[in-house]
Short mmCIF file of N, CA, C and O in Angstrom, two decimals:
data_model
loop_
_atom_site.label_atom_id
_atom_site.label_comp_id
_atom_site.label_asym_id
_atom_site.label_seq_id
_atom_site.Cartn_x
_atom_site.Cartn_y
_atom_site.Cartn_z
N MET F 54 -13.61 29.30 34.36
CA MET F 54 -13.12 30.45 33.61
C MET F 54 -13.28 31.69 34.48
O MET F 54 -14.33 31.92 35.06
N LYS F 55 -12.24 32.47 34.57
CA LYS F 55 -12.23 33.69 35.38
C LYS F 55 -13.19 34.73 34.79
O LYS F 55 -13.26 34.91 33.58
N GLN F 56 -13.91 35.43 35.66
CA GLN F 56 -14.85 36.46 35.23
C GLN F 56 -14.13 37.79 34.99
O GLN F 56 -13.24 38.16 35.75
N ALA F 57 -14.52 38.49 33.96
CA ALA F 57 -13.91 39.77 33.59
C ALA F 57 -14.74 40.93 34.11
O ALA F 57 -15.97 40.86 34.14
N ASP F 58 -14.08 41.99 34.51
CA ASP F 58 -14.72 43.20 34.99
C ASP F 58 -14.84 44.20 33.84
O ASP F 58 -13.96 45.03 33.63
N ILE F 59 -15.90 44.05 33.04
CA ILE F 59 -16.22 45.02 31.99
C ILE F 59 -17.72 45.24 32.05
O ILE F 59 -18.44 44.49 32.71
N ASN F 60 -18.21 46.26 31.33
CA ASN F 60 -19.63 46.55 31.30
C ASN F 60 -20.08 46.84 29.88
O ASN F 60 -19.33 47.44 29.11
N LEU F 61 -21.28 46.41 29.55
CA LEU F 61 -21.89 46.72 28.26
C LEU F 61 -23.19 47.46 28.50
O LEU F 61 -23.95 47.10 29.40
N THR F 62 -23.44 48.48 27.71
CA THR F 62 -24.72 49.17 27.79
C THR F 62 -25.79 48.32 27.09
O THR F 62 -25.46 47.44 26.29
N PRO F 63 -27.06 48.58 27.37
CA PRO F 63 -28.12 47.85 26.67
C PRO F 63 -28.01 47.97 25.14
O PRO F 63 -28.28 47.00 24.42
N ALA F 64 -27.61 49.11 24.63
CA ALA F 64 -27.47 49.29 23.18
C ALA F 64 -26.36 48.40 22.63
O ALA F 64 -26.50 47.81 21.55
N ALA F 65 -25.26 48.26 23.36
CA ALA F 65 -24.16 47.39 22.93
C ALA F 65 -24.59 45.93 22.96
O ALA F 65 -24.29 45.16 22.04
N ILE F 66 -25.29 45.53 24.02
CA ILE F 66 -25.76 44.15 24.12
C ILE F 66 -26.66 43.82 22.93
O ILE F 66 -26.51 42.77 22.29
N ALA F 67 -27.59 44.70 22.62
CA ALA F 67 -28.52 44.47 21.50
C ALA F 67 -27.78 44.36 20.18
O ALA F 67 -28.07 43.48 19.36
N GLN F 68 -26.80 45.23 19.96
CA GLN F 68 -26.06 45.21 18.69
C GLN F 68 -25.18 43.96 18.59
O GLN F 68 -25.10 43.34 17.53
N PHE F 69 -24.51 43.58 19.68
CA PHE F 69 -23.72 42.35 19.66
C PHE F 69 -24.60 41.14 19.40
O PHE F 69 -24.23 40.25 18.62
N ALA F 70 -25.77 41.08 20.04
CA ALA F 70 -26.69 39.96 19.82
C ALA F 70 -27.10 39.88 18.35
O ALA F 70 -27.15 38.79 17.76
N LYS F 71 -27.38 41.01 17.75
CA LYS F 71 -27.75 41.06 16.33
C LYS F 71 -26.60 40.55 15.45
O LYS F 71 -26.80 39.74 14.55
N LYS F 72 -25.38 41.03 15.74
CA LYS F 72 -24.21 40.62 14.95
C LYS F 72 -23.91 39.13 15.12
O LYS F 72 -23.54 38.46 14.15
N LEU F 73 -24.05 38.61 16.34
CA LEU F 73 -23.82 37.18 16.56
C LEU F 73 -24.84 36.35 15.80
O LEU F 73 -24.48 35.32 15.20
N ASN F 74 -26.09 36.76 15.80
CA ASN F 74 -27.12 36.05 15.06
C ASN F 74 -26.81 36.04 13.57
O ASN F 74 -26.92 35.00 12.91
N GLU F 75 -26.40 37.18 13.03
CA GLU F 75 -26.06 37.27 11.60
C GLU F 75 -24.86 36.39 11.25
O GLU F 75 -24.80 35.80 10.18
N ALA F 76 -23.88 36.31 12.16
CA ALA F 76 -22.67 35.53 11.92
C ALA F 76 -22.84 34.05 12.30
O ALA F 76 -21.95 33.24 12.04
N ASN F 77 -23.99 33.72 12.93
CA ASN F 77 -24.25 32.37 13.41
C ASN F 77 -23.14 31.88 14.36
O ASN F 77 -22.62 30.78 14.22
N LYS F 78 -22.75 32.76 15.28
CA LYS F 78 -21.72 32.45 16.27
C LYS F 78 -22.30 32.56 17.67
O LYS F 78 -23.37 33.12 17.88
N GLN F 79 -21.56 32.05 18.65
CA GLN F 79 -22.04 31.96 20.02
C GLN F 79 -21.60 33.09 20.94
O GLN F 79 -22.26 33.38 21.93
N ALA F 80 -20.44 33.71 20.66
CA ALA F 80 -19.88 34.68 21.60
C ALA F 80 -19.05 35.73 20.87
O ALA F 80 -18.61 35.53 19.74
N VAL F 81 -18.82 36.83 21.57
CA VAL F 81 -17.95 37.91 21.08
C VAL F 81 -16.57 37.72 21.71
O VAL F 81 -16.47 37.35 22.88
N ARG F 82 -15.52 37.93 20.95
CA ARG F 82 -14.16 37.93 21.48
C ARG F 82 -13.63 39.36 21.42
O ARG F 82 -13.67 40.01 20.40
N LEU F 83 -13.14 39.84 22.56
CA LEU F 83 -12.52 41.16 22.66
C LEU F 83 -11.04 40.98 22.93
O LEU F 83 -10.66 40.30 23.88
N SER F 84 -10.23 41.56 22.09
CA SER F 84 -8.79 41.54 22.30
C SER F 84 -8.21 42.87 21.82
O SER F 84 -8.95 43.75 21.38
N LEU F 85 -6.93 42.99 21.93
CA LEU F 85 -6.22 44.19 21.47
C LEU F 85 -5.11 43.76 20.54
O LEU F 85 -4.62 42.63 20.61
N ARG F 86 -4.70 44.67 19.68
CA ARG F 86 -3.51 44.44 18.86
C ARG F 86 -2.72 45.73 18.81
O ARG F 86 -3.28 46.82 19.00
N GLU F 87 -1.45 45.58 18.58
CA GLU F 87 -0.60 46.75 18.43
C GLU F 87 -0.87 47.34 17.06
O GLU F 87 -0.77 46.67 16.04
N ALA F 88 -1.27 48.61 17.04
CA ALA F 88 -1.62 49.26 15.78
C ALA F 88 -1.76 50.76 15.98
O ALA F 88 -1.80 51.24 17.11
N GLY F 89 -1.88 51.47 14.89
CA GLY F 89 -2.12 52.90 14.95
C GLY F 89 -0.95 53.70 15.47
O GLY F 89 0.12 53.16 15.75
N CYS F 90 -1.16 54.96 15.66
CA CYS F 90 -0.08 55.83 16.10
C CYS F 90 0.09 55.87 17.61
O CYS F 90 1.10 56.32 18.10
N SER F 91 -0.89 55.35 18.37
CA SER F 91 -0.77 55.38 19.82
C SER F 91 -0.42 54.02 20.43
O SER F 91 -0.09 53.95 21.59
N GLY F 92 -0.55 52.95 19.69
CA GLY F 92 -0.08 51.68 20.19
C GLY F 92 -1.05 50.53 20.25
O GLY F 92 -0.72 49.43 19.86
N LEU F 93 -2.28 50.70 20.75
CA LEU F 93 -3.21 49.60 20.89
C LEU F 93 -4.55 49.92 20.23
O LEU F 93 -5.01 51.05 20.27
N GLU F 94 -5.16 48.88 19.68
CA GLU F 94 -6.44 49.03 19.00
C GLU F 94 -7.34 47.87 19.41
O GLU F 94 -6.89 46.74 19.54
N TYR F 95 -8.62 48.13 19.63
CA TYR F 95 -9.58 47.09 19.99
C TYR F 95 -9.86 46.20 18.79
O TYR F 95 -9.95 46.68 17.66
N VAL F 96 -10.03 44.91 19.06
CA VAL F 96 -10.39 43.94 18.03
C VAL F 96 -11.60 43.16 18.53
O VAL F 96 -11.58 42.60 19.63
N LEU F 97 -12.66 43.15 17.74
CA LEU F 97 -13.88 42.39 18.04
C LEU F 97 -14.05 41.31 17.00
O LEU F 97 -14.02 41.59 15.79
N ASP F 98 -14.21 40.07 17.46
CA ASP F 98 -14.45 38.93 16.57
C ASP F 98 -15.63 38.16 17.13
O ASP F 98 -16.03 38.34 18.28
N PHE F 99 -16.15 37.26 16.32
CA PHE F 99 -17.26 36.41 16.75
C PHE F 99 -16.78 34.97 16.74
O PHE F 99 -16.19 34.52 15.77
N GLU F 100 -17.02 34.25 17.85
CA GLU F 100 -16.47 32.92 18.06
C GLU F 100 -17.56 31.95 18.52
O GLU F 100 -18.64 32.36 18.93
N ASP F 101 -17.20 30.66 18.51
CA ASP F 101 -18.09 29.64 19.04
C ASP F 101 -17.63 29.11 20.39
O ASP F 101 -18.42 28.54 21.13
N LYS F 102 -16.34 29.29 20.73
CA LYS F 102 -15.85 28.77 22.00
C LYS F 102 -14.68 29.62 22.49
O LYS F 102 -14.05 30.36 21.73
N ALA F 103 -14.41 29.49 23.78
CA ALA F 103 -13.31 30.22 24.40
C ALA F 103 -11.98 29.61 24.00
O ALA F 103 -11.90 28.44 23.62
N GLU F 104 -10.93 30.40 24.11
CA GLU F 104 -9.57 29.91 23.94
C GLU F 104 -8.96 29.73 25.32
O GLU F 104 -9.42 30.31 26.31
N THR F 105 -7.92 28.94 25.40
CA THR F 105 -7.25 28.68 26.67
C THR F 105 -6.82 30.00 27.31
O THR F 105 -6.23 30.85 26.65
N GLY F 106 -7.16 30.17 28.59
CA GLY F 106 -6.77 31.37 29.32
C GLY F 106 -7.71 32.55 29.17
O GLY F 106 -7.48 33.59 29.77
N ASP F 107 -8.77 32.41 28.39
CA ASP F 107 -9.72 33.51 28.23
C ASP F 107 -10.44 33.84 29.53
O ASP F 107 -10.66 32.97 30.37
N LEU F 108 -10.80 35.08 29.68
CA LEU F 108 -11.71 35.52 30.73
C LEU F 108 -13.08 35.64 30.07
O LEU F 108 -13.18 35.71 28.85
N ALA F 109 -14.13 35.70 30.87
CA ALA F 109 -15.48 35.79 30.30
C ALA F 109 -16.32 36.78 31.07
O ALA F 109 -16.10 37.04 32.24
N ALA F 110 -17.29 37.34 30.37
CA ALA F 110 -18.30 38.20 30.97
C ALA F 110 -19.63 37.84 30.32
O ALA F 110 -19.69 37.59 29.12
N GLU F 111 -20.70 37.82 31.12
CA GLU F 111 -22.04 37.47 30.64
C GLU F 111 -22.98 38.65 30.81
O GLU F 111 -22.98 39.29 31.87
N PHE F 112 -23.78 38.91 29.79
CA PHE F 112 -24.74 40.01 29.81
C PHE F 112 -26.02 39.56 29.14
O PHE F 112 -26.06 39.41 27.93
N ASP F 113 -27.06 39.32 29.93
CA ASP F 113 -28.36 38.94 29.38
C ASP F 113 -28.25 37.82 28.35
O ASP F 113 -28.83 37.90 27.27
N GLY F 114 -27.48 36.78 28.65
CA GLY F 114 -27.32 35.65 27.75
C GLY F 114 -26.24 35.84 26.70
O GLY F 114 -25.98 34.94 25.91
N LEU F 115 -25.62 36.99 26.66
CA LEU F 115 -24.54 37.28 25.70
C LEU F 115 -23.20 37.03 26.41
O LEU F 115 -22.97 37.53 27.51
N THR F 116 -22.33 36.27 25.78
CA THR F 116 -21.01 35.98 26.34
C THR F 116 -19.94 36.74 25.58
O THR F 116 -19.94 36.76 24.35
N ILE F 117 -19.04 37.34 26.35
CA ILE F 117 -17.86 37.99 25.76
C ILE F 117 -16.63 37.29 26.32
O ILE F 117 -16.48 37.18 27.54
N TYR F 118 -15.78 36.79 25.43
CA TYR F 118 -14.49 36.24 25.82
C TYR F 118 -13.46 37.33 25.67
O TYR F 118 -13.47 38.07 24.68
N ILE F 119 -12.57 37.41 26.64
CA ILE F 119 -11.56 38.47 26.63
C ILE F 119 -10.18 37.85 26.69
O ILE F 119 -9.89 37.04 27.59
N ALA F 120 -9.34 38.21 25.74
CA ALA F 120 -7.97 37.73 25.73
C ALA F 120 -7.26 38.23 26.99
O ALA F 120 -7.25 39.43 27.27
N GLU F 121 -6.72 37.32 27.76
CA GLU F 121 -6.12 37.67 29.05
C GLU F 121 -4.85 38.52 28.92
O GLU F 121 -4.52 39.28 29.83
N GLN F 122 -4.19 38.46 27.79
CA GLN F 122 -2.89 39.11 27.61
C GLN F 122 -2.87 40.58 28.03
O GLN F 122 -1.95 41.03 28.68
N PHE F 123 -3.88 41.34 27.65
CA PHE F 123 -3.90 42.77 27.94
C PHE F 123 -4.90 43.16 29.03
O PHE F 123 -5.09 44.34 29.31
N TYR F 124 -5.58 42.19 29.63
CA TYR F 124 -6.70 42.49 30.52
C TYR F 124 -6.34 43.46 31.64
O TYR F 124 -6.95 44.53 31.77
N ASP F 125 -5.41 43.10 32.50
CA ASP F 125 -5.10 43.93 33.67
C ASP F 125 -4.60 45.32 33.29
O ASP F 125 -4.95 46.31 33.92
N GLU F 126 -3.81 45.39 32.25
CA GLU F 126 -3.20 46.66 31.85
C GLU F 126 -4.14 47.57 31.07
O GLU F 126 -4.09 48.79 31.21
N ALA F 127 -5.01 46.97 30.23
CA ALA F 127 -5.72 47.82 29.27
C ALA F 127 -7.20 47.55 29.08
O ALA F 127 -7.85 48.30 28.35
N ILE F 128 -7.78 46.52 29.70
CA ILE F 128 -9.19 46.22 29.45
C ILE F 128 -10.04 46.26 30.72
O ILE F 128 -11.21 46.62 30.67
N LYS F 129 -9.48 45.92 31.86
CA LYS F 129 -10.24 45.85 33.11
C LYS F 129 -10.99 47.16 33.36
O LYS F 129 -10.42 48.24 33.29
N GLY F 130 -12.29 47.07 33.63
CA GLY F 130 -13.11 48.25 33.89
C GLY F 130 -13.69 48.91 32.65
O GLY F 130 -14.41 49.91 32.73
N LEU F 131 -13.43 48.35 31.47
CA LEU F 131 -13.90 48.90 30.20
C LEU F 131 -15.42 48.90 30.13
O LEU F 131 -16.08 47.97 30.60
N GLU F 132 -16.00 49.95 29.54
CA GLU F 132 -17.42 49.99 29.21
C GLU F 132 -17.56 50.12 27.71
O GLU F 132 -16.90 50.95 27.09
N ILE F 133 -18.42 49.29 27.13
CA ILE F 133 -18.67 49.33 25.69
C ILE F 133 -20.10 49.79 25.47
O ILE F 133 -21.04 49.23 26.04
N ASP F 134 -20.25 50.80 24.64
CA ASP F 134 -21.56 51.33 24.27
C ASP F 134 -21.69 51.19 22.75
O ASP F 134 -20.71 50.95 22.05
N TYR F 135 -22.88 51.34 22.24
CA TYR F 135 -23.13 51.38 20.80
C TYR F 135 -23.93 52.63 20.52
O TYR F 135 -24.97 52.86 21.14
N GLN F 136 -23.41 53.46 19.62
CA GLN F 136 -24.07 54.73 19.33
C GLN F 136 -24.34 54.86 17.84
O GLN F 136 -23.51 54.47 17.02
N GLU F 137 -25.50 55.42 17.54
CA GLU F 137 -25.90 55.67 16.15
C GLU F 137 -26.37 57.11 16.02
O GLU F 137 -26.99 57.66 16.92
N ASP F 138 -26.04 57.69 14.88
CA ASP F 138 -26.62 58.98 14.52
C ASP F 138 -26.97 58.91 13.04
O ASP F 138 -26.89 57.85 12.43
N MET F 139 -27.34 60.03 12.44
CA MET F 139 -27.77 60.01 11.04
C MET F 139 -26.66 59.64 10.07
O MET F 139 -26.92 59.16 8.98
N LEU F 140 -25.40 59.84 10.46
CA LEU F 140 -24.29 59.61 9.54
C LEU F 140 -23.45 58.38 9.84
O LEU F 140 -22.74 57.90 8.96
N SER F 141 -23.50 57.88 11.06
CA SER F 141 -22.62 56.77 11.39
C SER F 141 -23.16 55.96 12.58
O SER F 141 -24.08 56.39 13.28
N SER F 142 -22.54 54.82 12.78
CA SER F 142 -22.82 54.00 13.94
C SER F 142 -21.54 53.27 14.31
O SER F 142 -20.75 52.90 13.44
N SER F 143 -21.32 53.07 15.61
CA SER F 143 -20.10 52.39 16.04
C SER F 143 -20.17 52.01 17.50
O SER F 143 -20.95 52.56 18.28
N PHE F 144 -19.32 51.04 17.86
CA PHE F 144 -19.11 50.72 19.25
C PHE F 144 -18.19 51.79 19.83
O PHE F 144 -17.24 52.22 19.17
N VAL F 145 -18.49 52.22 21.03
CA VAL F 145 -17.71 53.26 21.70
C VAL F 145 -17.13 52.64 22.97
O VAL F 145 -17.85 52.05 23.77
N PHE F 146 -15.82 52.81 23.14
CA PHE F 146 -15.11 52.21 24.26
C PHE F 146 -14.74 53.29 25.27
O PHE F 146 -14.02 54.23 24.93
N LYS F 147 -15.24 53.16 26.48
CA LYS F 147 -14.90 54.08 27.57
C LYS F 147 -13.97 53.31 28.50
O LYS F 147 -14.41 52.42 29.23
N ASN F 148 -12.69 53.66 28.44
CA ASN F 148 -11.67 52.85 29.10
C ASN F 148 -10.96 53.64 30.20
O ASN F 148 -10.25 54.61 29.91
N PRO F 149 -11.10 53.23 31.46
CA PRO F 149 -10.43 53.93 32.56
C PRO F 149 -8.91 53.74 32.56
O PRO F 149 -8.20 54.46 33.25
N ASN F 150 -8.41 52.80 31.77
CA ASN F 150 -6.97 52.53 31.69
C ASN F 150 -6.27 53.38 30.64
O ASN F 150 -5.05 53.40 30.57
N LYS F 151 -7.05 54.07 29.80
CA LYS F 151 -6.49 54.84 28.69
C LYS F 151 -5.73 56.04 29.21
O LYS F 151 -6.26 56.86 29.95
N LYS F 152 -4.46 56.15 28.81
CA LYS F 152 -3.63 57.28 29.20
C LYS F 152 -3.51 58.31 28.08
O LYS F 152 -3.16 59.45 28.32
N GLY F 153 -3.80 57.91 26.86
CA GLY F 153 -3.74 58.81 25.72
C GLY F 153 -4.31 58.10 24.50
O GLY F 153 -4.54 56.90 24.52
N GLU F 154 -4.56 58.88 23.45
CA GLU F 154 -5.05 58.31 22.20
C GLU F 154 -4.58 59.13 21.02
O GLU F 154 -4.18 60.28 21.17
N CYS F 155 -4.63 58.52 19.85
CA CYS F 155 -4.23 59.25 18.65
C CYS F 155 -5.31 60.25 18.27
O CYS F 155 -6.42 60.20 18.79
N GLY F 156 -5.00 61.15 17.37
CA GLY F 156 -5.93 62.19 16.97
C GLY F 156 -7.22 61.68 16.37
O GLY F 156 -8.28 62.27 16.55
N CYS F 157 -7.16 60.54 15.67
CA CYS F 157 -8.36 60.01 15.04
C CYS F 157 -9.17 59.13 15.99
O CYS F 157 -10.28 58.74 15.69
N GLY F 158 -8.59 58.80 17.16
CA GLY F 158 -9.31 58.00 18.15
C GLY F 158 -9.33 56.51 17.89
O GLY F 158 -10.01 55.77 18.58
N LYS F 159 -8.59 56.03 16.91
CA LYS F 159 -8.58 54.61 16.57
C LYS F 159 -7.68 53.79 17.49
O LYS F 159 -7.90 52.61 17.68
N SER F 160 -6.63 54.39 18.03
CA SER F 160 -5.73 53.65 18.90
C SER F 160 -5.47 54.45 20.18
O SER F 160 -5.72 55.64 20.24
N PHE F 161 -4.96 53.73 21.20
CA PHE F 161 -4.75 54.37 22.49
C PHE F 161 -3.53 53.79 23.18
O PHE F 161 -3.02 52.74 22.79
N THR F 162 -3.10 54.45 24.24
CA THR F 162 -2.04 53.93 25.10
C THR F 162 -2.63 53.66 26.47
O THR F 162 -3.57 54.32 26.90
N ALA F 163 -2.07 52.66 27.12
CA ALA F 163 -2.55 52.30 28.46
C ALA F 163 -1.38 52.24 29.42
O ALA F 163 -0.26 52.09 29.03
#
């Protein structure tokens, strides 16, 4: 399986590990879908195995499968962080491929 060039912060790794444990799954799947006003939106799912053609990245025993369809154009070099404050918590995507995003920040163009 081809290795993916993405990065996770320690906070993201910890949160993904917690979510995988709660879901009783083995790995995180990262993909994109066409949505929102700018075109693409991140999709995170929890899986037990890779799909044909997936790329993979390993972080401290955590596996992320990445749908190859959008990798070169929109995911390569991505950094995922997890941030919490008193009012909210969320995964934050820092994407060097992003050329624009909608006003609410839910979707982007690459």
